[in-house]
Coordinates of C-alpha atoms and ligand atoms in Angstrom, one line a residue:
M1 CA 30.0 -46.7 -111.8
Y2 CA 32.3 -47.7 -108.8
T3 CA 35.3 -46.6 -110.9
Q4 CA 33.8 -43.2 -111.4
L5 CA 33.2 -42.7 -107.7
Q6 CA 36.8 -43.7 -107.0
M7 CA 38.2 -41.3 -109.6
R8 CA 36.1 -38.4 -108.4
D9 CA 37.6 -38.9 -104.9
S10 CA 41.2 -39.5 -105.9
A11 CA 42.4 -35.9 -106.0
R12 CA 40.8 -35.0 -102.6
P13 CA 39.5 -38.1 -101.0
S14 CA 36.3 -37.7 -99.0
V15 CA 36.5 -38.0 -95.3
S16 CA 35.1 -41.2 -93.9
L17 CA 34.8 -42.8 -90.5
S18 CA 38.1 -44.6 -91.1
T19 CA 39.8 -41.3 -91.9
L20 CA 38.6 -40.0 -88.6
E21 CA 39.7 -43.2 -86.8
R22 CA 43.2 -42.8 -88.4
M23 CA 43.3 -39.2 -87.3
K24 CA 42.5 -40.2 -83.7
A25 CA 45.2 -42.9 -83.8
S26 CA 47.8 -40.5 -85.3
G27 CA 46.9 -37.5 -83.1
E28 CA 45.9 -35.3 -86.0
K29 CA 43.1 -33.1 -84.7
I30 CA 39.7 -33.3 -86.4
A31 CA 38.3 -29.8 -87.5
C32 CA 34.5 -29.6 -87.6
L33 CA 32.1 -26.8 -88.3
T34 CA 28.3 -26.5 -88.4
C35 CA 26.8 -25.3 -91.7
Y36 CA 23.2 -24.6 -92.9
D37 CA 23.4 -23.7 -96.6
A38 CA 25.1 -24.5 -99.9
S39 CA 27.1 -21.2 -100.2
F40 CA 28.8 -21.6 -96.9
A41 CA 29.2 -25.3 -97.4
V42 CA 31.4 -24.5 -100.4
L43 CA 33.6 -22.3 -98.3
V44 CA 33.8 -24.7 -95.4
D45 CA 34.9 -27.4 -97.8
E46 CA 37.5 -25.1 -99.4
A47 CA 38.8 -24.3 -95.9
D48 CA 39.4 -28.1 -95.5
A49 CA 37.1 -28.8 -92.5
D50 CA 36.9 -32.6 -91.9
V51 CA 33.3 -32.9 -90.7
V52 CA 30.4 -30.6 -91.3
L53 CA 27.4 -30.7 -89.0
V54 CA 23.9 -29.6 -90.1
G55 CA 23.0 -28.9 -86.4
D56 CA 19.6 -28.2 -85.0
S57 CA 21.4 -25.0 -83.8
L58 CA 19.8 -23.8 -87.1
G59 CA 16.7 -23.2 -85.0
M60 CA 18.6 -20.5 -83.1
V61 CA 21.1 -19.0 -85.7
I62 CA 18.9 -19.3 -88.8
Q63 CA 15.3 -19.2 -87.5
G64 CA 15.9 -16.9 -84.5
Q65 CA 14.3 -19.2 -82.0
D66 CA 15.4 -19.1 -78.3
T67 CA 16.1 -22.9 -78.3
T68 CA 16.6 -25.8 -80.7
V69 CA 13.3 -27.4 -79.5
P70 CA 11.0 -26.0 -82.4
V71 CA 13.2 -27.5 -85.1
T72 CA 11.4 -30.1 -87.2
M73 CA 12.5 -33.0 -89.4
D74 CA 11.4 -31.0 -92.5
D75 CA 13.7 -28.1 -91.4
M76 CA 16.6 -30.6 -91.0
V77 CA 16.1 -32.3 -94.3
Y78 CA 15.8 -28.9 -96.1
H79 CA 19.1 -27.5 -94.7
C80 CA 20.9 -30.9 -95.0
K81 CA 20.0 -31.1 -98.7
A82 CA 21.3 -27.6 -99.3
V83 CA 24.6 -28.2 -97.5
A84 CA 25.1 -31.6 -99.2
R85 CA 25.0 -29.8 -102.6
G86 CA 28.0 -27.6 -101.6
L87 CA 30.2 -30.3 -100.1
Q88 CA 32.8 -32.7 -101.6
R89 CA 35.5 -33.7 -99.2
P90 CA 34.1 -33.3 -95.6
M91 CA 31.9 -35.9 -94.0
L92 CA 28.3 -34.7 -93.6
M93 CA 26.7 -35.2 -90.2
A94 CA 23.1 -34.2 -89.3
D95 CA 21.1 -33.9 -86.1
L96 CA 17.9 -35.8 -85.3
P97 CA 15.9 -32.9 -83.9
F98 CA 13.8 -32.7 -80.7
A99 CA 11.3 -35.6 -80.3
S100 CA 12.3 -37.2 -83.6
Y101 CA 13.7 -40.3 -81.9
P102 CA 11.1 -41.3 -79.2
N103 CA 11.7 -45.0 -80.0
R104 CA 14.0 -47.0 -82.2
D105 CA 11.6 -47.4 -85.2
V106 CA 10.8 -43.7 -85.5
A107 CA 14.5 -42.9 -85.0
L108 CA 15.3 -45.3 -87.9
A109 CA 12.7 -43.8 -90.2
N110 CA 13.9 -40.2 -89.5
A111 CA 17.6 -41.2 -89.8
V112 CA 16.9 -42.8 -93.1
R113 CA 15.1 -39.6 -94.2
L114 CA 18.1 -37.5 -93.3
M115 CA 20.4 -39.8 -95.3
Q116 CA 18.2 -40.5 -98.3
Q117 CA 16.6 -37.1 -98.7
G118 CA 19.2 -34.9 -97.0
G119 CA 22.4 -36.6 -98.0
A120 CA 23.7 -37.1 -94.4
E121 CA 26.4 -39.6 -93.8
V122 CA 26.4 -39.6 -90.0
I123 CA 23.4 -39.2 -87.7
K124 CA 23.8 -37.4 -84.4
L125 CA 21.4 -37.7 -81.5
E126 CA 21.5 -36.2 -78.0
S127 CA 22.1 -39.4 -76.0
G128 CA 21.9 -40.9 -72.5
P129 CA 20.9 -44.3 -71.1
S130 CA 17.5 -44.1 -72.8
Q131 CA 19.1 -43.9 -76.2
I132 CA 21.4 -46.9 -75.9
D133 CA 18.8 -49.2 -77.5
T134 CA 18.2 -46.7 -80.3
V135 CA 21.9 -46.3 -81.0
E136 CA 22.2 -50.1 -81.2
Y137 CA 19.3 -50.3 -83.6
L138 CA 20.6 -47.6 -85.9
A139 CA 24.1 -49.1 -85.9
G140 CA 22.5 -52.5 -86.6
H141 CA 20.9 -50.9 -89.7
D142 CA 24.4 -49.8 -91.0
I143 CA 23.8 -46.2 -90.0
A144 CA 26.9 -44.2 -88.7
V145 CA 25.9 -42.7 -85.4
C146 CA 27.3 -39.9 -83.3
A147 CA 26.2 -39.8 -79.6
H148 CA 26.0 -36.2 -78.2
L149 CA 26.7 -36.0 -74.4
G150 CA 27.2 -33.2 -71.9
L151 CA 25.0 -30.2 -72.4
K152 CA 22.1 -31.3 -74.5
P153 CA 20.2 -28.3 -75.8
Q154 CA 17.1 -30.2 -76.6
S155 CA 16.7 -30.9 -72.9
V156 CA 17.1 -27.3 -71.9
H157 CA 13.6 -26.9 -70.5
K158 CA 14.1 -29.9 -68.3
T159 CA 17.6 -29.2 -67.1
G160 CA 17.0 -25.5 -66.6
G161 CA 19.3 -23.7 -69.0
F162 CA 22.5 -23.8 -71.0
R163 CA 24.9 -24.9 -68.2
V164 CA 28.3 -26.7 -68.0
Q165 CA 27.6 -30.4 -67.3
G166 CA 29.5 -33.1 -65.4
R167 CA 31.2 -30.8 -62.8
E168 CA 30.2 -33.0 -59.8
S169 CA 32.1 -36.2 -59.5
D170 CA 29.0 -38.5 -59.6
A171 CA 27.7 -36.7 -62.8
A172 CA 31.2 -37.0 -64.3
E173 CA 31.4 -40.8 -63.6
R174 CA 27.9 -41.3 -65.0
M175 CA 28.8 -39.5 -68.2
I176 CA 31.9 -41.6 -68.7
A177 CA 29.8 -44.8 -68.1
N178 CA 27.2 -43.5 -70.6
A179 CA 29.9 -42.8 -73.2
K180 CA 31.3 -46.3 -72.9
S181 CA 27.8 -47.9 -73.1
L182 CA 27.0 -45.8 -76.2
E183 CA 30.3 -46.9 -77.8
S184 CA 29.6 -50.5 -77.0
A185 CA 26.1 -50.1 -78.5
G186 CA 27.7 -49.1 -81.8
A187 CA 28.2 -45.3 -81.7
D188 CA 30.9 -44.4 -84.2
M189 CA 31.6 -41.0 -82.8
V190 CA 30.9 -39.1 -79.6
L191 CA 30.3 -35.3 -79.3
L192 CA 30.8 -33.6 -75.9
E193 CA 29.3 -30.2 -75.3
C194 CA 30.2 -27.9 -72.4
I195 CA 32.0 -30.1 -69.9
P196 CA 35.1 -29.6 -67.8
N197 CA 38.5 -30.0 -69.7
E198 CA 39.5 -32.9 -67.4
L199 CA 36.3 -34.8 -68.1
G200 CA 36.8 -34.3 -71.8
R201 CA 40.2 -35.8 -71.5
R202 CA 39.0 -38.8 -69.5
I203 CA 36.2 -39.6 -72.0
T204 CA 38.5 -39.2 -75.0
E205 CA 41.0 -41.6 -73.5
A206 CA 38.4 -44.1 -72.4
L207 CA 36.9 -44.5 -76.0
S208 CA 38.4 -45.9 -79.1
V209 CA 36.0 -43.9 -81.4
P210 CA 36.7 -40.3 -82.3
V211 CA 35.5 -37.7 -79.7
I212 CA 34.7 -34.2 -80.9
G213 CA 34.3 -31.4 -78.4
I214 CA 32.6 -28.0 -78.1
G215 CA 33.6 -26.3 -74.9
A216 CA 35.0 -29.6 -73.7
G217 CA 38.7 -28.6 -73.6
P218 CA 41.8 -29.3 -75.6
H219 CA 42.1 -33.0 -75.2
T220 CA 39.2 -34.3 -77.4
D221 CA 40.2 -35.7 -80.8
G222 CA 38.5 -32.8 -82.6
Q223 CA 36.7 -29.5 -82.2
I224 CA 33.5 -28.1 -83.5
L225 CA 32.0 -24.6 -83.5
V226 CA 28.9 -23.0 -84.8
L227 CA 29.9 -21.4 -88.1
Y228 CA 28.2 -18.1 -87.4
D229 CA 30.2 -17.8 -84.1
V230 CA 33.5 -18.3 -86.0
L231 CA 32.5 -15.7 -88.6
D232 CA 31.3 -13.3 -85.8
I233 CA 27.8 -13.1 -87.3
T234 CA 26.1 -14.1 -84.1
T235 CA 25.1 -11.2 -81.9
G236 CA 24.7 -11.1 -78.1
R237 CA 26.7 -12.8 -75.4
K238 CA 29.0 -15.5 -76.7
P239 CA 30.0 -18.6 -74.8
R240 CA 33.6 -18.6 -73.6
F241 CA 34.7 -21.4 -75.9
V242 CA 33.8 -19.4 -79.1
L243 CA 36.7 -18.4 -81.4
N244 CA 36.0 -15.3 -83.5
C245 CA 38.2 -15.9 -86.6
M246 CA 37.1 -12.8 -88.4
Q247 CA 39.6 -10.7 -86.4
G248 CA 42.4 -9.9 -88.7
A249 CA 41.0 -12.1 -91.5
S250 CA 40.7 -10.9 -95.1
G251 CA 37.2 -12.5 -95.5
N252 CA 35.0 -15.5 -94.8
L253 CA 37.3 -18.1 -96.4
D254 CA 40.4 -16.8 -94.7
A255 CA 38.5 -16.8 -91.3
L256 CA 37.5 -20.5 -91.9
Q257 CA 41.0 -21.5 -92.9
R258 CA 42.3 -19.8 -89.7
Y259 CA 39.8 -21.9 -87.6
V260 CA 40.9 -25.1 -89.3
R261 CA 44.6 -24.2 -88.8
A262 CA 44.0 -23.3 -85.2
V263 CA 42.4 -26.7 -84.5
K264 CA 45.1 -28.6 -86.4
D265 CA 48.0 -26.8 -84.7
R266 CA 46.3 -27.0 -81.3
S267 CA 46.3 -23.3 -80.7
Y268 CA 42.5 -23.6 -80.3
P269 CA 41.1 -24.2 -77.8
A270 CA 43.4 -22.2 -75.5
P271 CA 43.1 -22.4 -71.7
E272 CA 40.6 -19.4 -71.6
H273 CA 38.2 -21.4 -73.8
G274 CA 37.8 -24.2 -71.3
F275 CA 35.9 -25.0 -68.1
A276 CA 37.4 -26.2 -64.8
Ligands
KIV301 O1 23.2 -28.2 -83.2 C1 24.5 -28.0 -83.2 O2 25.0 -27.1 -83.9 C2 25.3 -28.8 -82.3 C3 26.7 -28.2 -82.1 C4 26.6 -27.1 -81.1 C5 27.7 -29.3 -81.7 O3 24.9 -29.8 -81.8

């Protein structure tokens, strides 16, 4: 049984946390994409993305909601299962949706659901000081955890919109301190959304775990974008950090390969994709 698993992986070994740690140490950029179904998962895998996130952004891009707040655990498990069926090499990360981690025991039960029913390998949660105990608890139950800092879409009704975070120096210092506390609590990865480039650099250098950015500048260990933005499927106003890879591409797979290449050769993100 173990031999079979090892043989299955030998041609194209699956990405694990240690792969990502090695990439951080060697300076190879980590290319990540969101994904919500099996067909696109096959393409994202073929394009050689390292990490695939079943994000609660599915509430907006799949369900047509205005925010991620209405997304439920059932929604997450459904999409995670579908994506897991299409993937072989990339590491599969999934979001705990809004109000699914009000305390550590509920968080554990929902993380276990995402892993056992959905096939997730890493659990991401929007994090701050109130989640430190939960992160420690999940990590203590051998769950790989990604702490999401910066713009936290699940808090949009409280924070008043989708805005760049950490621009003021006290907010920046708080975010660095939070990131360090979450790492000490056992977070295996950190994801930074919509923060100034310089803050992205400071947090990445302060942590030993891999740091993935979206609108967080060129210095993070990896980049993630919403699949439908990369494929230019999303309509309406796009954030400045979006890279439309369909321009000049021969099709979806070519576009996804262009994205992975652009992350790996550091041509994405360019200065115009970042925030000061
Ligand atoms: O839900 C999501 O897709 C995310 C990404 C934007 C990072 O959290």
